[in-house]
Structures are given as structure tokens and as C-alpha cells.
mmCIF file of C-alpha atoms and ligand atoms in Angstrom:
data_model
loop_
_atom_site.group_PDB
_atom_site.id
_atom_site.type_symbol
_atom_site.label_atom_id
_atom_site.label_comp_id
_atom_site.label_asym_id
_atom_site.label_seq_id
_atom_site.Cartn_x
_atom_site.Cartn_y
_atom_site.Cartn_z
ATOM 1 C CA MET A 32 0.000 0.000 0.000
ATOM 2 C CA LYS A 33 1.389 3.371 -1.004
ATOM 3 C CA VAL A 34 0.787 6.218 1.397
ATOM 4 C CA PRO A 35 1.887 9.850 1.288
ATOM 5 C CA TRP A 36 4.734 11.030 3.479
ATOM 6 C CA LEU A 37 3.647 12.536 6.782
ATOM 7 C CA PRO A 38 5.819 14.499 9.197
ATOM 8 C CA LYS A 39 6.042 13.202 12.782
ATOM 9 C CA SER A 40 4.433 16.426 14.006
ATOM 10 C CA GLY A 41 1.491 15.803 11.681
ATOM 11 C CA ILE A 42 0.939 12.278 13.027
ATOM 12 C CA GLU A 43 1.293 13.557 16.596
ATOM 13 C CA ALA A 44 -1.398 16.185 15.899
ATOM 14 C CA ILE A 45 -3.749 13.638 14.323
ATOM 15 C CA ALA A 46 -3.425 11.320 17.350
ATOM 16 C CA ALA A 47 -4.057 14.310 19.646
ATOM 17 C CA ASP A 48 -7.196 15.114 17.630
ATOM 18 C CA VAL A 49 -8.464 11.572 18.152
ATOM 19 C CA LEU A 50 -7.963 11.885 21.910
ATOM 20 C CA ALA A 51 -9.600 15.320 21.929
ATOM 21 C CA GLY A 52 -12.582 13.909 20.061
ATOM 22 C CA TYR A 53 -12.793 11.033 22.519
ATOM 23 C CA GLU A 54 -12.660 13.443 25.465
ATOM 24 C CA GLU A 55 -15.469 15.452 23.935
ATOM 25 C CA MET A 56 -17.523 12.314 23.461
ATOM 26 C CA ILE A 57 -17.152 11.104 27.058
ATOM 27 C CA GLY A 58 -17.322 14.638 28.450
ATOM 28 C CA ALA A 59 -14.205 14.272 30.592
ATOM 29 C CA PRO A 60 -10.453 14.713 30.249
ATOM 30 C CA VAL A 61 -8.346 11.633 29.586
ATOM 31 C CA ALA A 62 -5.021 10.805 31.174
ATOM 32 C CA PRO A 63 -2.759 7.760 30.888
ATOM 33 C CA PRO A 64 -3.343 4.872 30.894
ATOM 34 C CA ILE A 65 -5.190 5.754 27.668
ATOM 35 C CA PRO A 66 -8.214 3.439 27.334
ATOM 36 C CA VAL A 67 -7.314 2.445 23.798
ATOM 37 C CA GLU A 68 -9.978 -0.239 23.374
ATOM 38 C CA ASP A 69 -12.705 2.194 24.369
ATOM 39 C CA VAL A 70 -11.310 4.850 22.026
ATOM 40 C CA ILE A 71 -11.374 2.325 19.204
ATOM 41 C CA GLU A 72 -14.781 0.830 19.936
ATOM 42 C CA ARG A 73 -16.797 3.844 21.027
ATOM 43 C CA TYR A 74 -15.091 6.778 19.350
ATOM 44 C CA LEU A 75 -13.803 5.248 16.116
ATOM 45 C CA ASP A 76 -16.739 2.824 15.999
ATOM 46 C CA LEU A 77 -14.634 -0.235 15.159
ATOM 47 C CA ARG A 78 -14.912 -3.764 16.555
ATOM 48 C CA ILE A 79 -12.003 -5.635 18.115
ATOM 49 C CA GLY A 80 -11.274 -9.360 17.974
ATOM 50 C CA PHE A 81 -8.612 -12.050 17.976
ATOM 51 C CA MET A 82 -7.449 -14.354 15.235
ATOM 52 C CA ASP A 83 -4.947 -17.157 14.713
ATOM 53 C CA PHE A 84 -3.167 -15.533 11.774
ATOM 54 C CA LYS A 85 -0.818 -18.457 11.225
ATOM 55 C CA LYS A 86 -3.793 -20.717 10.745
ATOM 56 C CA THR A 87 -5.777 -18.224 8.671
ATOM 57 C CA TYR A 88 -3.055 -17.032 6.313
ATOM 58 C CA GLY A 89 -0.437 -19.743 6.607
ATOM 59 C CA PHE A 90 2.481 -17.500 7.447
ATOM 60 C CA HIS A 91 4.234 -16.352 10.613
ATOM 61 C CA GLY A 92 4.944 -12.886 11.871
ATOM 62 C CA VAL A 93 1.510 -11.243 11.778
ATOM 63 C CA LEU A 94 0.635 -9.246 14.877
ATOM 64 C CA GLY A 95 -2.592 -7.677 13.724
ATOM 65 C CA ALA A 96 -4.818 -6.647 10.864
ATOM 66 C CA ILE A 97 -7.620 -4.277 10.017
ATOM 67 C CA TYR A 98 -10.526 -5.115 7.736
ATOM 68 C CA VAL A 99 -11.459 -1.620 6.694
ATOM 69 C CA LYS A 100 -14.762 -2.334 4.974
ATOM 70 C CA ASP A 101 -15.991 -4.418 7.918
ATOM 71 C CA ARG A 102 -14.619 -1.967 10.509
ATOM 72 C CA LEU A 103 -12.867 -4.857 12.261
ATOM 73 C CA ILE A 104 -9.528 -4.932 14.024
ATOM 74 C CA TYR A 105 -7.876 -8.230 14.907
ATOM 75 C CA ALA A 106 -4.849 -8.976 17.043
ATOM 76 C CA ASP A 107 -3.045 -12.286 16.917
ATOM 77 C CA ASN A 108 -4.097 -14.917 19.453
ATOM 78 C CA ALA A 109 -0.487 -15.208 20.577
ATOM 79 C CA LEU A 110 -0.600 -11.681 22.039
ATOM 80 C CA LEU A 111 -3.498 -12.723 24.224
ATOM 81 C CA ALA A 112 -1.794 -15.952 25.225
ATOM 82 C CA ASP A 113 1.375 -14.036 26.173
ATOM 83 C CA HIS A 114 -0.559 -11.912 28.679
ATOM 84 C CA SER A 115 1.328 -8.937 27.308
ATOM 85 C CA GLU A 116 -1.046 -6.059 27.777
ATOM 86 C CA GLY A 117 1.505 -3.589 26.468
ATOM 87 C CA ARG A 118 2.104 -5.352 23.159
ATOM 88 C CA LEU A 119 -1.590 -6.015 22.721
ATOM 89 C CA ASN A 120 -2.563 -2.392 23.278
ATOM 90 C CA PHE A 121 0.183 -1.226 20.962
ATOM 91 C CA THR A 122 -1.124 -3.557 18.251
ATOM 92 C CA PHE A 123 -4.677 -2.239 18.686
ATOM 93 C CA ALA A 124 -3.418 1.348 18.605
ATOM 94 C CA HIS A 125 -1.330 0.550 15.505
ATOM 95 C CA GLU A 126 -4.402 -0.794 13.701
ATOM 96 C CA ALA A 127 -6.353 2.287 14.788
ATOM 97 C CA GLY A 128 -3.555 4.253 13.147
ATOM 98 C CA HIS A 129 -4.188 2.477 9.854
ATOM 99 C CA TRP A 130 -7.868 3.341 10.180
ATOM 100 C CA VAL A 131 -7.251 7.006 10.871
ATOM 101 C CA LEU A 132 -4.337 7.549 8.491
ATOM 102 C CA HIS A 133 -4.729 5.015 5.714
ATOM 103 C CA ARG A 134 -8.249 3.732 5.242
ATOM 104 C CA LYS A 135 -8.844 5.931 2.231
ATOM 105 C CA PHE A 136 -5.797 4.466 0.461
ATOM 106 C CA VAL A 137 -6.651 0.818 0.986
ATOM 107 C CA THR A 138 -8.746 0.287 -2.092
ATOM 108 C CA HIS A 139 -6.048 1.910 -4.206
ATOM 109 C CA ALA A 140 -3.335 -0.482 -3.037
ATOM 110 C CA GLU A 141 -1.374 -1.966 -5.923
ATOM 111 C CA ASP A 142 -2.016 -5.541 -4.918
ATOM 112 C CA SER A 143 -5.657 -5.162 -3.984
ATOM 113 C CA ARG A 144 -8.664 -6.556 -5.742
ATOM 114 C CA ALA A 145 -11.815 -4.494 -5.625
ATOM 115 C CA GLU A 146 -13.140 -6.541 -2.706
ATOM 116 C CA ARG A 147 -9.906 -6.555 -0.695
ATOM 117 C CA THR A 148 -9.881 -3.848 1.889
ATOM 118 C CA GLU A 149 -7.743 -5.344 4.631
ATOM 119 C CA ILE A 150 -4.302 -4.368 5.884
ATOM 120 C CA ILE A 151 -2.326 -7.311 7.247
ATOM 121 C CA CYS A 152 0.536 -6.188 9.461
ATOM 122 C CA ARG A 153 3.642 -8.310 9.277
ATOM 123 C CA LYS A 154 6.713 -7.800 11.435
ATOM 124 C CA LYS A 155 8.971 -7.903 8.369
ATOM 125 C CA ASP A 156 7.211 -4.845 6.921
ATOM 126 C CA ALA A 157 7.807 -2.692 10.020
ATOM 127 C CA LYS A 158 10.023 -0.230 8.157
ATOM 128 C CA LYS A 159 7.633 0.356 5.274
ATOM 129 C CA PRO A 160 6.084 3.863 5.379
ATOM 130 C CA ALA A 161 2.506 2.782 6.182
ATOM 131 C CA GLU A 162 3.680 0.472 8.972
ATOM 132 C CA TRP A 163 6.068 3.030 10.402
ATOM 133 C CA GLN A 164 3.345 5.702 10.387
ATOM 134 C CA ALA A 165 0.891 3.379 12.164
ATOM 135 C CA ASP A 166 3.547 2.554 14.776
ATOM 136 C CA PHE A 167 4.269 6.222 15.360
ATOM 137 C CA PHE A 168 0.552 6.982 15.626
ATOM 138 C CA ALA A 169 0.210 4.193 18.217
ATOM 139 C CA ALA A 170 3.035 5.672 20.288
ATOM 140 C CA CYS A 171 1.473 9.154 20.106
ATOM 141 C CA LEU A 172 -1.965 7.842 21.063
ATOM 142 C CA LEU A 173 -0.807 5.736 24.022
ATOM 143 C CA MET A 174 1.922 8.121 25.167
ATOM 144 C CA PRO A 175 0.872 11.693 24.320
ATOM 145 C CA GLU A 176 3.858 14.015 24.184
ATOM 146 C CA LYS A 177 2.711 16.321 27.007
ATOM 147 C CA TRP A 178 2.181 13.399 29.389
ATOM 148 C CA ILE A 179 5.502 11.742 28.564
ATOM 149 C CA LYS A 180 7.363 15.040 28.932
ATOM 150 C CA SER A 181 5.672 15.776 32.235
ATOM 151 C CA ALA A 182 6.455 12.286 33.590
ATOM 152 C CA PHE A 183 10.043 12.589 32.409
ATOM 153 C CA GLU A 184 10.517 15.940 34.088
ATOM 154 C CA LYS A 185 9.085 14.685 37.379
ATOM 155 C CA SER A 186 11.100 11.516 37.260
ATOM 156 C CA MET A 187 14.385 12.495 35.616
ATOM 157 C CA GLY A 188 14.550 16.280 35.640
ATOM 158 C CA ALA A 189 14.419 18.984 33.016
ATOM 159 C CA ARG A 190 17.353 17.879 30.881
ATOM 160 C CA PRO A 191 17.564 14.938 28.489
ATOM 161 C CA LEU A 192 19.181 11.818 29.843
ATOM 162 C CA LEU A 193 22.407 10.912 28.085
ATOM 163 C CA LEU A 194 23.208 7.218 28.111
ATOM 164 C CA HIS A 195 26.954 7.271 28.258
ATOM 165 C CA ASN A 196 28.204 3.809 29.048
ATOM 166 C CA GLU A 197 27.379 0.186 28.699
ATOM 167 C CA GLN A 198 28.115 -1.017 32.180
ATOM 168 C CA ARG A 199 25.599 -1.709 34.896
ATOM 169 C CA SER A 200 26.446 0.164 38.074
ATOM 170 C CA LEU A 201 23.535 1.194 40.191
ATOM 171 C CA SER A 202 24.823 3.551 42.794
ATOM 172 C CA GLY A 203 21.823 4.064 44.986
ATOM 173 C CA PHE A 204 18.118 3.524 45.300
ATOM 174 C CA LEU A 205 17.056 6.896 43.973
ATOM 175 C CA TYR A 206 19.815 7.491 41.488
ATOM 176 C CA ILE A 207 19.675 5.754 38.128
ATOM 177 C CA GLU A 208 23.021 5.345 36.464
ATOM 178 C CA PRO A 209 22.294 6.411 32.866
ATOM 179 C CA CYS A 210 23.849 3.406 31.197
ATOM 180 C CA VAL A 211 22.340 1.565 28.265
ATOM 181 C CA CYS A 212 21.679 -1.600 30.239
ATOM 182 C CA ASN A 213 19.551 0.332 32.732
ATOM 183 C CA TRP A 214 16.967 1.240 30.110
ATOM 184 C CA PRO A 215 14.257 -0.950 31.724
ATOM 185 C CA ILE A 216 14.694 0.939 35.019
ATOM 186 C CA ILE A 217 14.419 4.282 33.230
ATOM 187 C CA ALA A 218 11.326 3.116 31.328
ATOM 188 C CA ARG A 219 9.710 1.701 34.478
ATOM 189 C CA SER A 220 10.272 4.984 36.278
ATOM 190 C CA ILE A 221 8.421 6.876 33.510
ATOM 191 C CA GLN A 222 5.757 4.167 33.437
ATOM 192 C CA ASN A 223 5.088 4.545 37.161
ATOM 193 C CA THR A 224 5.340 8.330 37.300
ATOM 194 C CA GLY A 225 3.164 8.952 34.252
ATOM 195 C CA GLY A 226 0.623 6.165 34.758
ATOM 196 C CA PHE A 227 1.543 4.392 31.515
ATOM 197 C CA SER A 228 0.548 1.063 32.988
ATOM 198 C CA ASN A 229 -0.863 -0.325 29.734
ATOM 199 C CA VAL A 230 2.256 0.347 27.642
ATOM 200 C CA SER A 231 5.353 -1.835 27.468
ATOM 201 C CA LYS A 232 8.689 -0.590 28.739
ATOM 202 C CA GLN A 233 10.076 -1.186 25.259
ATOM 203 C CA ALA A 234 7.538 1.200 23.728
ATOM 204 C CA ILE A 235 8.314 3.788 26.412
ATOM 205 C CA ILE A 236 12.067 3.785 25.835
ATOM 206 C CA ILE A 237 11.547 4.084 22.067
ATOM 207 C CA ARG A 238 9.177 7.019 22.625
ATOM 208 C CA LEU A 239 11.650 8.727 24.982
ATOM 209 C CA GLN A 240 14.319 8.489 22.310
ATOM 210 C CA GLU A 241 12.013 9.743 19.563
ATOM 211 C CA LEU A 242 11.215 12.795 21.673
ATOM 212 C CA GLY A 243 14.895 13.411 22.380
ATOM 213 C CA LEU A 244 14.463 12.874 26.118
ATOM 214 C CA VAL A 245 16.795 9.880 26.210
ATOM 215 C CA ILE A 246 19.855 10.074 24.027
ATOM 216 C CA ASN A 247 21.976 7.012 23.488
ATOM 217 C CA GLU A 248 25.534 8.274 23.107
ATOM 218 C CA THR A 249 27.088 4.834 23.074
ATOM 219 C CA THR A 250 27.586 2.546 20.145
ATOM 220 C CA ALA A 251 25.583 -0.149 21.918
ATOM 221 C CA GLU A 252 22.008 -0.632 20.883
ATOM 222 C CA ILE A 253 19.311 -0.668 23.500
ATOM 223 C CA GLY A 254 18.453 -4.336 23.548
ATOM 224 C CA TRP A 255 15.710 -6.208 25.250
ATOM 225 C CA HIS A 256 14.732 -9.678 26.181
ATOM 226 C CA ARG A 257 11.320 -11.139 25.613
ATOM 227 C CA LYS A 258 10.400 -10.932 29.297
ATOM 228 C CA GLN A 259 10.928 -7.187 29.278
ATOM 229 C CA PHE A 260 8.237 -6.677 26.634
ATOM 230 C CA ALA A 261 5.620 -7.150 29.307
ATOM 231 C CA THR A 262 4.364 -4.173 31.207
HETATM 232 ZN ZN1 LIG B 266 0.242 -2.232 10.247
#
């Protein structure tokens, strides 16, 4: 599916508009944890379900899909089985991103037949523009910039955190050594301070880097183990 280029600020503003519309609908302000399923079901008027994608399509690596014409969002059964609320919510928010940003392009996709209006999201396509945009939308929806910045300031201070080494050396209960390997501690601190209880620590550390609040000055990549995906 070909989609036009969108600046990050544009996607951020579109996600903020969705939340503003949701707030207007419920007649109350919203704060993290963002009730993403309710936003999707009541505000965007889409249905949510689960599917065994391996069984349905015969290939691995599908996390979710949206059937635009039917207004249906599916997440893979495995996400439910993993009890990973963070990954599940991110998948739902990602599919909501396709709805908001891309539904009008679906029927024009190169490989589509007239009756095909679904977007199947495969891990291997994560860097393609439509997938990247939906991921960024999901991050903006679940972790609005003002809430992340406020949590960061309360938790870490006014200045960006520079990750400057690769070695673990915690030097006190309240002080977090800003080394790459301590990223889960940094993410958990933001999670607790900002109420991002339905977002994974992985998604939080990526968001912090995108917003320039955490800067990795080392050559080491921030890596994670499967267990750390969970919220
Ligand atoms: Zn996708």
C-alpha cells in the first residue's frame, strides 16, 4: 500500500485530535493509561477481535490486521496468550492508526482486488512507510507528548538523559546510572510516574528516544529480552 509522506508532528497532531474527540464524546479529560480499546470501539466505531493468523493465512509474523470495509480490528491470538497487555494495546493502537491515516488508500493499493480492503501487518514490513506511520501513531496515542514530557521531568529532571556507558552500576536507590543496560529501570520509572501502565517498557524507551528525552551516546544498541516486553 502506497501512502503519502507525513511528518512526525502531523501524526502527533492527528493522534491528539483523536484523543480530543474522545474526550469530547465522554465529556471528561483523559489521562494515561489511555483506554485504547474504548477509544477504538466507542469513538472510532470499530470492533475488536482475535485471530490465529498463522492458521488463517499460513504465514508467521503477523501481529494484527484491520478489515477496513468491515470496521474490524484483529490482534493475533499469541498476544493474548502471552498476557502482554503492552504489546496487545500497541497492536490495537497501531491498527487504529491504519484506520485514521490510511483507510482511504486501501482500495487503491497496488495488490488489492476491488473486494480486498484489509491491511495485514507483518513484522517484516515494520520499516515500510505505512507500517512506520501506524507505529508512530500508536506511540502518540498511548503516550501523548505532554504526558511523557511531564512524567520525564518529574522523574528524571528537566534535561535529556544521556546514556553514556554500557556497564551496569547502580549507585543508589534513587539514582539511576544512565547506562544503556539500565533502560528498563528508566522506562519503568516513567511508566510509574506517568501512569503508563498499559504500555510496554520497550515502547516507552523508544518514545523517549524519539522525543529526544533519552539520548543514546554509546555505540551499543538498546536491547531487550522477551520478558521485558511485558508491562
Ligand atoms: Zn500495520
